[in-house]
Short mmCIF file of C-alpha atoms in Angstrom, two decimals:
data_model
loop_
_atom_site.label_atom_id
_atom_site.label_comp_id
_atom_site.label_asym_id
_atom_site.label_seq_id
_atom_site.Cartn_x
_atom_site.Cartn_y
_atom_site.Cartn_z
CA MET A 1 95.51 129.77 67.97
CA ASN A 2 92.02 128.26 67.97
CA PRO A 3 91.85 126.05 71.07
CA VAL A 4 88.88 124.15 72.21
CA VAL A 5 88.34 123.47 75.98
CA ILE A 6 87.26 119.90 76.70
CA ILE A 7 85.46 119.04 80.07
CA PRO A 8 84.69 115.68 80.77
CA THR A 9 81.83 115.01 83.43
CA PHE A 10 80.67 111.81 84.99
CA VAL A 11 77.07 111.13 85.85
CA SER A 12 75.87 108.12 87.90
CA MET A 13 72.69 106.98 89.59
CA ARG A 14 74.48 107.57 92.97
CA ARG A 15 77.51 109.90 93.97
CA SER A 16 79.85 106.91 94.09
CA ARG A 17 79.66 103.37 92.98
CA THR A 18 81.74 100.42 92.27
CA ALA A 19 82.07 99.38 88.54
CA GLY A 20 82.61 96.15 86.92
CA SER A 21 85.41 97.28 84.75
CA VAL A 22 88.71 98.41 86.38
CA VAL A 23 88.72 101.50 83.93
CA ALA A 24 85.34 102.49 84.91
CA VAL A 25 86.12 103.46 88.35
CA TYR A 26 86.23 107.27 88.76
CA ASP A 27 87.28 109.47 91.52
CA HIS A 28 84.02 111.26 91.71
CA THR A 29 80.74 111.14 89.81
CA THR A 30 77.61 113.38 89.94
CA SER A 31 74.45 111.83 90.78
CA LEU A 32 71.32 112.50 88.66
CA ASN A 33 69.60 114.14 91.64
CA GLN A 34 72.65 116.48 92.65
CA GLN A 35 73.93 119.64 91.13
CA GLY A 36 77.46 118.63 91.27
CA GLU A 37 80.61 120.81 90.41
CA LEU A 38 80.09 121.39 86.58
CA ALA A 39 78.03 124.53 86.87
CA ARG A 40 80.68 126.07 89.25
CA CYS A 41 83.49 125.21 86.79
CA LEU A 42 81.59 126.88 83.83
CA SER A 43 80.53 129.89 85.91
CA SER A 44 84.35 130.36 86.55
CA LEU A 45 84.85 130.45 82.73
CA ILE A 46 82.71 133.37 82.09
CA ASN A 47 85.33 135.95 82.66
CA VAL A 48 88.20 134.03 80.94
CA ARG A 49 89.41 136.17 78.14
CA GLY A 50 89.35 134.74 74.51
CA MET A 51 87.06 131.84 75.57
CA GLY A 52 86.11 130.03 72.43
CA GLN A 53 84.45 126.68 72.11
CA ILE A 54 83.69 124.45 75.20
CA VAL A 55 82.90 120.89 74.61
CA VAL A 56 81.35 119.00 77.60
CA LEU A 57 81.64 115.27 77.30
CA VAL A 58 79.17 113.45 79.40
CA ALA A 59 80.07 110.06 80.62
CA SER A 60 77.45 107.84 82.34
CA GLU A 61 76.53 104.23 83.32
CA PRO A 62 74.29 102.35 80.89
CA GLY A 63 70.70 102.83 80.96
CA ILE A 64 70.88 106.56 82.01
CA GLU A 65 72.49 108.29 79.09
CA ASP A 66 69.49 110.29 77.94
CA ARG A 67 68.85 111.55 81.50
CA ALA A 68 72.52 112.45 82.00
CA LEU A 69 72.74 114.24 78.81
CA ALA A 70 69.34 116.24 79.72
CA LYS A 71 70.82 117.10 83.14
CA VAL A 72 74.13 118.42 81.79
CA ARG A 73 72.58 120.35 78.98
CA GLY A 74 70.20 121.97 81.56
CA ILE A 75 73.36 123.16 83.37
CA ALA A 76 74.89 124.28 80.17
CA ALA A 77 71.78 126.33 79.29
CA LYS A 78 72.32 128.43 82.16
CA PHE A 79 75.37 129.86 80.79
CA PRO A 80 74.29 131.60 77.54
CA SER A 81 77.40 133.74 77.13
CA LEU A 82 79.50 130.74 76.71
CA PRO A 83 79.58 128.61 73.51
CA ILE A 84 78.99 125.21 74.92
CA ALA A 85 78.44 122.00 72.89
CA VAL A 86 77.27 118.99 75.14
CA MET A 87 78.17 115.59 73.52
CA GLY A 88 77.47 112.22 74.67
CA ALA A 89 76.36 108.77 73.75
CA PRO A 90 74.45 109.84 70.48
CA GLU A 91 77.54 111.79 69.28
CA LEU A 92 79.88 109.00 70.17
CA GLU A 93 77.69 106.40 68.12
CA LEU A 94 77.95 108.92 65.09
CA VAL A 95 81.70 108.85 65.56
CA GLN A 96 81.75 105.01 65.75
CA GLN A 97 79.63 104.64 62.57
CA ARG A 98 81.97 106.93 60.79
CA PHE A 99 84.78 104.89 61.77
CA GLU A 100 83.15 101.85 60.43
CA GLN A 101 82.28 103.59 57.14
CA LEU A 102 86.10 104.54 56.74
CA GLY A 103 87.22 101.04 57.23
CA LEU A 104 88.53 101.56 60.76
CA GLY A 105 86.21 99.18 62.53
CA ARG A 106 84.40 100.01 65.85
CA LEU A 107 86.90 101.38 68.55
CA ALA A 108 84.60 101.30 71.35
CA ARG A 109 87.27 100.60 74.05
CA GLU A 110 89.81 103.01 72.65
CA VAL A 111 87.43 105.91 71.91
CA GLY A 112 84.56 106.13 74.08
CA LEU A 113 82.75 107.22 77.11
CA THR A 114 84.02 104.62 79.54
CA GLY A 115 87.26 105.24 81.23
CA TYR A 116 89.48 108.39 81.53
CA SER A 117 91.66 107.60 78.65
CA ALA A 118 88.79 106.69 76.25
CA ILE A 119 87.03 109.89 77.04
CA ARG A 120 90.13 111.95 76.42
CA ASN A 121 90.55 110.23 73.05
CA PHE A 122 86.91 111.06 72.05
CA GLY A 123 87.83 114.68 73.02
CA LEU A 124 90.80 114.52 70.87
CA VAL A 125 88.72 112.95 67.98
CA ILE A 126 86.19 115.79 68.28
CA SER A 127 88.92 118.47 68.26
CA ASN A 128 90.27 117.10 65.11
CA ILE A 129 87.03 116.76 63.26
CA PHE A 130 86.29 120.39 63.83
CA GLY A 131 89.82 121.69 62.92
CA PHE A 132 90.96 122.93 66.26
CA ASP A 133 94.67 123.28 66.44
CA ALA A 134 94.84 122.83 70.22
CA ALA A 135 92.86 120.86 72.91
CA VAL A 136 92.80 122.22 76.48
CA PHE A 137 91.50 119.77 79.10
CA LEU A 138 89.81 121.09 82.19
CA ASP A 139 88.21 118.97 84.91
CA ASP A 140 84.64 119.56 85.89
CA ASP A 141 85.74 120.11 89.68
CA ALA A 142 88.17 122.76 88.63
CA VAL A 143 87.74 126.50 89.21
CA VAL A 144 89.47 128.91 86.96
CA GLU A 145 90.43 132.31 88.82
CA ASP A 146 92.84 133.72 86.20
CA GLU A 147 91.23 135.66 83.46
CA PHE A 148 94.19 134.88 81.29
CA PHE A 149 93.86 131.18 81.77
CA LEU A 150 93.40 130.39 78.16
CA GLN A 151 96.01 132.69 76.84
CA LYS A 152 98.42 131.04 79.36
CA ALA A 153 97.24 127.43 78.19
CA VAL A 154 98.44 128.18 74.71
CA TYR A 155 101.61 130.25 75.62
CA GLY A 156 104.49 128.69 73.70
CA LEU A 157 102.38 125.98 72.41
CA GLY A 158 103.54 125.04 68.71
CA LYS A 159 106.69 127.07 69.09
CA LEU A 160 110.20 126.13 69.22
CA THR A 161 112.63 126.42 72.15
CA ARG A 162 115.92 128.10 71.68
CA LYS A 163 117.41 124.60 70.94
CA GLY A 164 114.73 124.16 68.18
CA VAL A 165 112.73 121.69 70.29
CA PRO A 166 108.96 122.00 69.57
CA ILE A 167 106.54 122.40 72.42
CA LEU A 168 103.56 120.33 71.56
CA ALA A 169 102.23 119.45 74.90
CA LYS A 170 101.85 121.54 78.15
CA THR A 171 100.67 121.02 81.76
CA GLY A 172 100.20 123.56 84.47
CA TYR A 173 99.48 122.86 88.01
CA TYR A 174 96.47 123.34 90.62
CA PHE A 175 96.20 124.94 94.12
CA ASN A 176 94.19 122.54 96.43
CA ALA A 177 91.44 123.73 98.93
CA ARG A 178 94.24 124.81 101.31
CA GLY A 179 95.85 127.11 98.65
CA THR A 180 99.03 125.08 98.01
CA TYR A 181 100.21 123.21 95.22
CA TYR A 182 102.11 120.69 97.40
CA SER A 183 100.78 117.34 98.01
CA GLN A 184 99.31 116.82 101.42
CA SER A 185 100.17 113.18 101.55
CA GLN A 186 101.35 112.23 104.99
CA ASN A 187 104.75 111.05 105.84
CA ARG A 188 103.82 108.50 108.35
CA TRP A 189 105.16 105.08 109.19
CA TYR A 190 102.57 103.26 107.16
CA ASN A 191 103.83 105.12 103.89
CA ARG A 192 107.58 104.40 104.52
CA PHE A 193 107.86 102.35 101.17
CA TRP A 194 105.50 104.60 99.33
CA GLN A 195 106.66 108.25 99.39
CA GLN A 196 104.71 109.53 96.28
CA GLY A 197 103.76 112.83 97.93
CA LYS A 198 107.24 113.43 99.12
CA SER A 199 108.76 112.79 95.59
CA PHE A 200 106.02 114.84 94.03
CA ASN A 201 106.84 117.82 96.24
CA GLU A 202 110.79 117.66 95.51
CA TRP A 203 109.93 117.80 91.85
CA ILE A 204 107.46 120.72 91.88
CA GLU A 205 109.68 122.73 94.14
CA ARG A 206 112.41 122.47 91.63
CA ALA A 207 109.97 123.24 88.76
CA MET A 208 108.42 126.31 90.39
CA ARG A 209 111.91 127.74 90.83
CA GLY A 210 112.93 127.11 87.26
CA PRO A 211 112.20 129.00 83.96
CA ARG A 212 108.45 129.35 82.97
CA LEU A 213 108.46 126.58 80.51
CA SER A 214 110.74 123.50 81.45
CA ARG A 215 110.46 119.80 80.41
CA SER A 216 107.86 118.05 82.85
CA ASN A 217 107.99 114.85 84.87
CA HIS A 218 104.42 115.48 85.99
CA VAL A 219 101.12 116.07 84.23
CA CYS A 220 97.97 117.64 85.78
CA GLY A 221 95.24 116.34 83.58
CA GLY A 222 92.91 119.02 84.60
CA CYS A 223 95.25 121.68 83.26
CA MET A 224 96.62 120.32 80.21
CA ALA A 225 97.09 121.67 76.63
CA LEU A 226 97.88 119.52 73.52
CA HIS A 227 98.85 120.85 70.09
CA LYS A 228 97.33 119.09 67.20
CA GLU A 229 100.70 117.92 66.12
CA ALA A 230 100.88 115.95 69.42
CA PHE A 231 97.15 114.66 69.66
CA ARG A 232 97.04 113.49 66.02
CA ARG A 233 100.07 111.39 66.65
CA VAL A 234 99.76 110.16 70.09
CA SER A 235 96.67 108.90 71.90
CA PHE A 236 95.83 108.27 75.42
CA ASP A 237 96.31 104.67 76.75
CA PRO A 238 92.63 103.14 77.21
CA TRP A 239 93.90 100.17 79.35
CA ILE A 240 95.33 102.31 82.32
CA PRO A 241 92.74 102.57 85.11
CA ARG A 242 93.84 105.99 86.18
CA GLY A 243 96.86 108.31 85.85
CA GLU A 244 96.20 108.61 82.15
CA ASP A 245 97.56 112.12 82.19
CA LEU A 246 100.95 111.16 83.45
CA ASP A 247 100.97 108.09 81.18
CA TYR A 248 100.61 110.27 78.34
CA MET A 249 103.81 111.93 79.08
CA LEU A 250 105.50 108.59 79.10
CA ASN A 251 103.68 107.83 75.83
CA LEU A 252 105.08 110.99 74.28
CA ARG A 253 108.53 110.34 75.34
CA MET A 254 108.53 106.85 73.82
CA TYR A 255 107.28 108.36 70.52
CA GLY A 256 109.94 111.06 70.45
CA SER A 257 108.14 114.05 72.08
CA ASP A 258 107.75 115.60 75.49
CA ILE A 259 105.54 117.61 77.73
CA TRP A 260 106.40 121.03 79.22
CA PHE A 261 105.58 122.45 82.55
CA ASP A 262 104.25 126.03 82.59
CA ASN A 263 104.72 127.61 86.20
CA LYS A 264 102.65 130.46 85.40
CA TRP A 265 99.43 128.40 84.36
CA HIS A 266 97.08 127.06 86.95
CA MET A 267 93.75 126.57 88.30
CA ARG A 268 92.00 125.49 91.69
CA HIS A 269 90.96 121.82 92.23
CA LEU A 270 88.10 121.40 94.58
CA PRO A 271 86.91 117.84 94.30
CA PRO A 272 83.99 116.46 96.20
CA GLU A 273 84.45 113.64 98.51
CA GLY A 274 85.13 110.61 96.52
CA ALA A 275 85.46 106.74 96.84
CA SER A 276 87.07 105.22 99.73
CA GLU A 277 90.82 105.73 99.96
CA GLY A 278 91.25 101.87 100.11
CA ASP A 279 89.53 101.41 96.81
CA ARG A 280 91.36 104.58 95.26
CA PHE A 281 94.69 102.88 96.34
CA ARG A 282 93.59 99.62 94.77
CA GLN A 283 93.15 101.58 91.62
CA ASP A 284 96.59 102.87 91.96
CA ILE A 285 97.97 99.38 92.27
CA TYR A 286 96.45 98.44 89.07
CA ARG A 287 97.86 101.74 87.63
CA TRP A 288 101.50 101.17 88.72
CA MET A 289 101.52 97.46 87.98
CA TYR A 290 100.32 98.02 84.53
CA GLU A 291 102.49 100.99 83.90
CA ASN A 292 105.64 99.14 84.93
CA ARG A 293 104.77 96.28 82.80
CA LYS A 294 103.81 98.44 79.74
CA MET A 295 107.20 100.38 80.03
CA GLU A 296 109.04 96.91 80.18
CA PHE A 297 107.24 95.86 77.05
CA GLY A 298 108.00 99.18 75.36
CA ARG A 299 111.73 98.77 75.95
CA THR A 300 111.67 95.64 73.78
CA GLN A 301 110.21 97.63 70.81
CA ILE A 302 113.11 98.84 68.36
CA ASP A 303 110.91 101.73 66.99
CA LEU A 304 110.35 103.30 70.52
CA LEU A 305 112.63 105.53 72.52
CA GLN A 306 113.85 104.13 75.69
CA VAL A 307 112.40 105.76 78.96
CA LYS A 308 114.22 104.86 82.07
CA PRO A 309 113.13 105.43 85.74
CA ALA A 310 116.52 107.21 86.36
CA SER A 311 115.46 110.06 83.87
CA LEU A 312 112.31 110.74 85.99
CA GLU A 313 113.80 111.41 89.31
CA PRO A 314 112.63 112.53 91.90
CA TYR A 315 109.14 111.69 90.47
CA PRO A 316 107.80 109.37 89.00
CA GLY A 317 110.91 107.39 88.71
CA PRO A 318 110.72 105.61 91.99
CA PHE A 319 107.49 104.18 91.03
CA LEU A 320 108.65 102.67 87.61
CA GLU A 321 111.48 100.63 89.00
CA SER A 322 111.41 96.77 89.52
CA GLY A 323 110.00 95.63 92.70
CA ILE A 324 107.12 97.86 92.70
CA ASP A 325 104.66 95.03 93.32
CA ASN A 326 106.24 94.20 96.75
CA ARG A 327 106.43 97.84 97.75
CA VAL A 328 102.78 98.63 96.84
CA ARG A 329 101.58 95.26 98.57
CA ILE A 330 103.45 96.05 101.79
CA THR A 331 102.04 99.63 101.85
CA ALA A 332 98.52 98.38 101.33
CA LEU A 333 99.15 96.01 104.25
CA LEU A 334 100.62 98.75 106.51
CA ARG A 335 97.82 101.08 105.62
CA SER A 336 95.27 98.57 106.73
CA LEU A 337 96.72 98.69 110.11
CA GLY A 338 97.24 102.51 110.37
CA ARG A 339 94.47 103.98 108.17
CA PRO A 340 90.72 103.85 108.20
CA ASP A 341 89.04 101.58 105.47
CA HIS A 342 90.93 98.51 106.61
CA ALA A 343 89.06 96.04 104.61
CA ALA A 344 89.50 98.01 101.48
CA TYR A 345 93.31 98.15 101.96
CA ARG A 346 93.36 94.37 102.56
CA ARG A 347 91.54 93.70 99.19
CA ALA A 348 94.01 96.07 97.53
CA ALA A 349 96.92 94.04 98.91
CA LYS A 350 95.51 90.88 97.73
CA ALA A 351 95.13 92.31 94.26
CA VAL A 352 98.80 92.82 93.88
CA HIS A 353 99.90 89.42 92.79
CA GLY A 354 96.49 88.31 91.66
CA GLU A 355 94.11 90.37 89.50
CA ALA A 356 96.29 93.39 89.09
CA LEU A 357 99.22 91.36 87.93
CA ALA A 358 97.08 89.47 85.56
CA TYR A 359 95.53 92.65 84.17
CA ALA A 360 98.99 94.25 83.52
CA GLN A 361 100.29 91.05 81.76
CA ARG A 362 97.18 90.56 79.68
CA ASN A 363 96.88 94.19 78.44
CA CYS A 364 100.58 95.57 78.38
CA ALA A 365 101.06 95.34 74.51
CA LYS A 366 97.66 96.57 73.51
CA TYR A 367 98.18 100.27 73.56
CA PHE A 368 101.08 99.98 71.17
CA GLU A 369 98.96 98.14 68.80
CA PHE A 370 96.20 100.87 68.98
CA GLN A 371 98.89 103.30 68.26
CA TYR A 372 99.51 101.80 64.84
CA VAL A 373 95.99 102.75 64.03
CA TRP A 374 95.68 106.19 65.74
CA PRO A 375 97.56 108.49 63.24
CA GLU A 376 95.67 107.00 60.44
CA LEU A 377 92.37 107.42 62.38
CA MET A 378 93.24 110.98 63.01
CA THR A 379 94.07 111.62 59.34
CA ARG A 380 90.91 110.31 57.98
CA VAL A 381 88.45 112.19 60.43
CA GLU A 382 90.38 115.55 60.20
CA GLY A 383 88.02 118.18 58.91
CA ASP A 384 85.55 115.34 58.01
CA ALA A 385 82.43 117.46 56.73
CA ILE A 386 79.89 114.55 56.92
CA LEU A 387 80.80 113.76 60.33
CA SER A 388 81.00 117.24 61.54
CA GLU A 389 77.74 118.00 60.04
CA ALA A 390 76.11 115.10 61.66
CA LEU A 391 77.54 115.96 65.08
CA VAL A 392 76.43 119.58 64.85
CA GLN A 393 72.93 118.34 63.81
CA SER A 394 72.83 115.79 66.65
CA VAL A 395 73.71 118.53 69.27
CA SER A 396 71.35 121.02 67.84
CA MET A 397 68.25 118.66 67.68
CA ARG A 398 68.59 117.71 71.51
CA PRO A 399 66.94 120.29 73.66
CA ALA A 400 68.09 121.14 77.20
CA ALA A 401 65.88 120.60 80.26
CA GLY A 402 62.83 122.79 80.07
CA ASN A 403 63.01 122.76 76.07
CA SER A 404 65.17 125.89 76.21
CA VAL A 405 68.35 125.89 74.14
CA SER A 406 70.63 129.00 73.96
CA ALA A 407 71.48 129.98 70.40
CA ARG A 408 74.98 129.87 71.42
CA THR A 409 74.85 126.26 72.51
CA GLN A 410 72.98 124.96 69.33
CA GLY A 411 76.17 124.44 67.26
CA VAL A 412 79.83 124.22 67.46
CA SER A 413 81.57 127.41 67.16
CA VAL A 414 85.08 127.51 65.62
CA PRO A 415 87.11 130.45 66.87
CA ALA A 416 88.92 132.52 64.29
CA SER A 417 92.72 132.03 64.08
CA ASP A 418 94.84 134.52 65.59
CA GLU A 419 98.74 134.36 65.00
CA ALA A 420 99.42 136.51 68.25
CA GLY A 421 97.52 134.11 70.53
CA VAL A 422 93.93 133.69 71.42
CA ASP A 423 91.55 135.92 69.51
CA PRO A 424 89.06 137.48 72.17
CA GLY A 425 86.66 138.65 69.29
CA ALA A 426 84.03 137.10 67.37
CA THR A 427 83.58 133.55 66.39
CA SER A 428 82.15 131.88 63.24
CA GLU A 429 79.30 129.51 63.65
CA ILE A 430 79.47 126.26 61.81
CA ARG A 431 75.92 124.98 60.86
CA LEU A 432 75.89 122.06 58.50
CA ASN A 433 72.91 120.11 57.41
CA LEU A 434 72.83 116.39 58.12
CA GLY A 435 74.12 114.72 54.83
CA ASP A 436 73.97 111.14 53.69
CA SER A 437 76.59 108.82 54.75
CA GLU A 438 79.10 107.45 52.09
#
């Protein structure tokens, strides 16, 4: 296979900030004057066997796009042995212009650099433009310690199970700083109605005892591989505030597919200190309120498969059941008494039957409308010579910090296909001249 590794990175004026849009709040960002985690991630990929193209997507707040790109390209230039293409706002604008030329209109909310899902969709569009047959997502705060990471990523991908079921999407898992894959969520009195960590631990304990590949109820977005037959058909949901990886699994199920868990594929997750836990829980409130409303709406559509909470036990089924609004509100109030960040938890509790509910009701149908467009969009841009030419030229013309760009980072390299797996050999450079638009 010829997979592309996609690494989103988020740059801000400050290490953490509060955004106006509910989908533009991230667990962590890298400030312009800090090194961040990306260099550590890229360094860990040097010894990965068969490493082909890496695409780093740079998201930043308005007004600092150029400085954010220069910062990230400076980091990428320190790794000349890795074929890295850094893409940001200029490349996104080329994609949006091409959408308009193809009669698709501008899809700024759906494919963009604001919000976890829109960024992932941008990565999938890039994968399709350049003809990669698999997209492997990795977080910028991940460390890869297994030299066979990429080979394990594509293990079984595109193949059939013994029952003839195609494996089109996979997830692995991560070890945290303590060296365990179990959730460290505390089983305390204030979590009585919100046993998310306990439910997850029950699920992963079963999954780790099972066969190497099993149907998954969980998705680790920083260790996720999608076959082109999945990402050309199903997009990420741009309206979910966070948890877009697990949401993608639910989307796949509604559209007749599934995601598989590989208990031999993993990385280490070493995130920096992020936003306050109260604000993060507020994002979770938006997430689960929206997810429940969206699933309810999906069950009214005759062309979608029914996904019931009972089929997702022990996790995340309990968080997709009716009554989630009361449970999450009570939990926020209890945590405001038993946890630090009291004011943020009280704001979170207030949001449940106010802005979070309104957001869910207002947006729950929009993803399904976008899904009518997505397969046609992907068909039109697949292997688009004009667009790929413009993107390569855009990446090539923008120098890294210090006006030094490695030859390996000046274009997009498409790895040669290898039926036996990842080809660790040479790659062929695609270098196209910028052509006129149609």
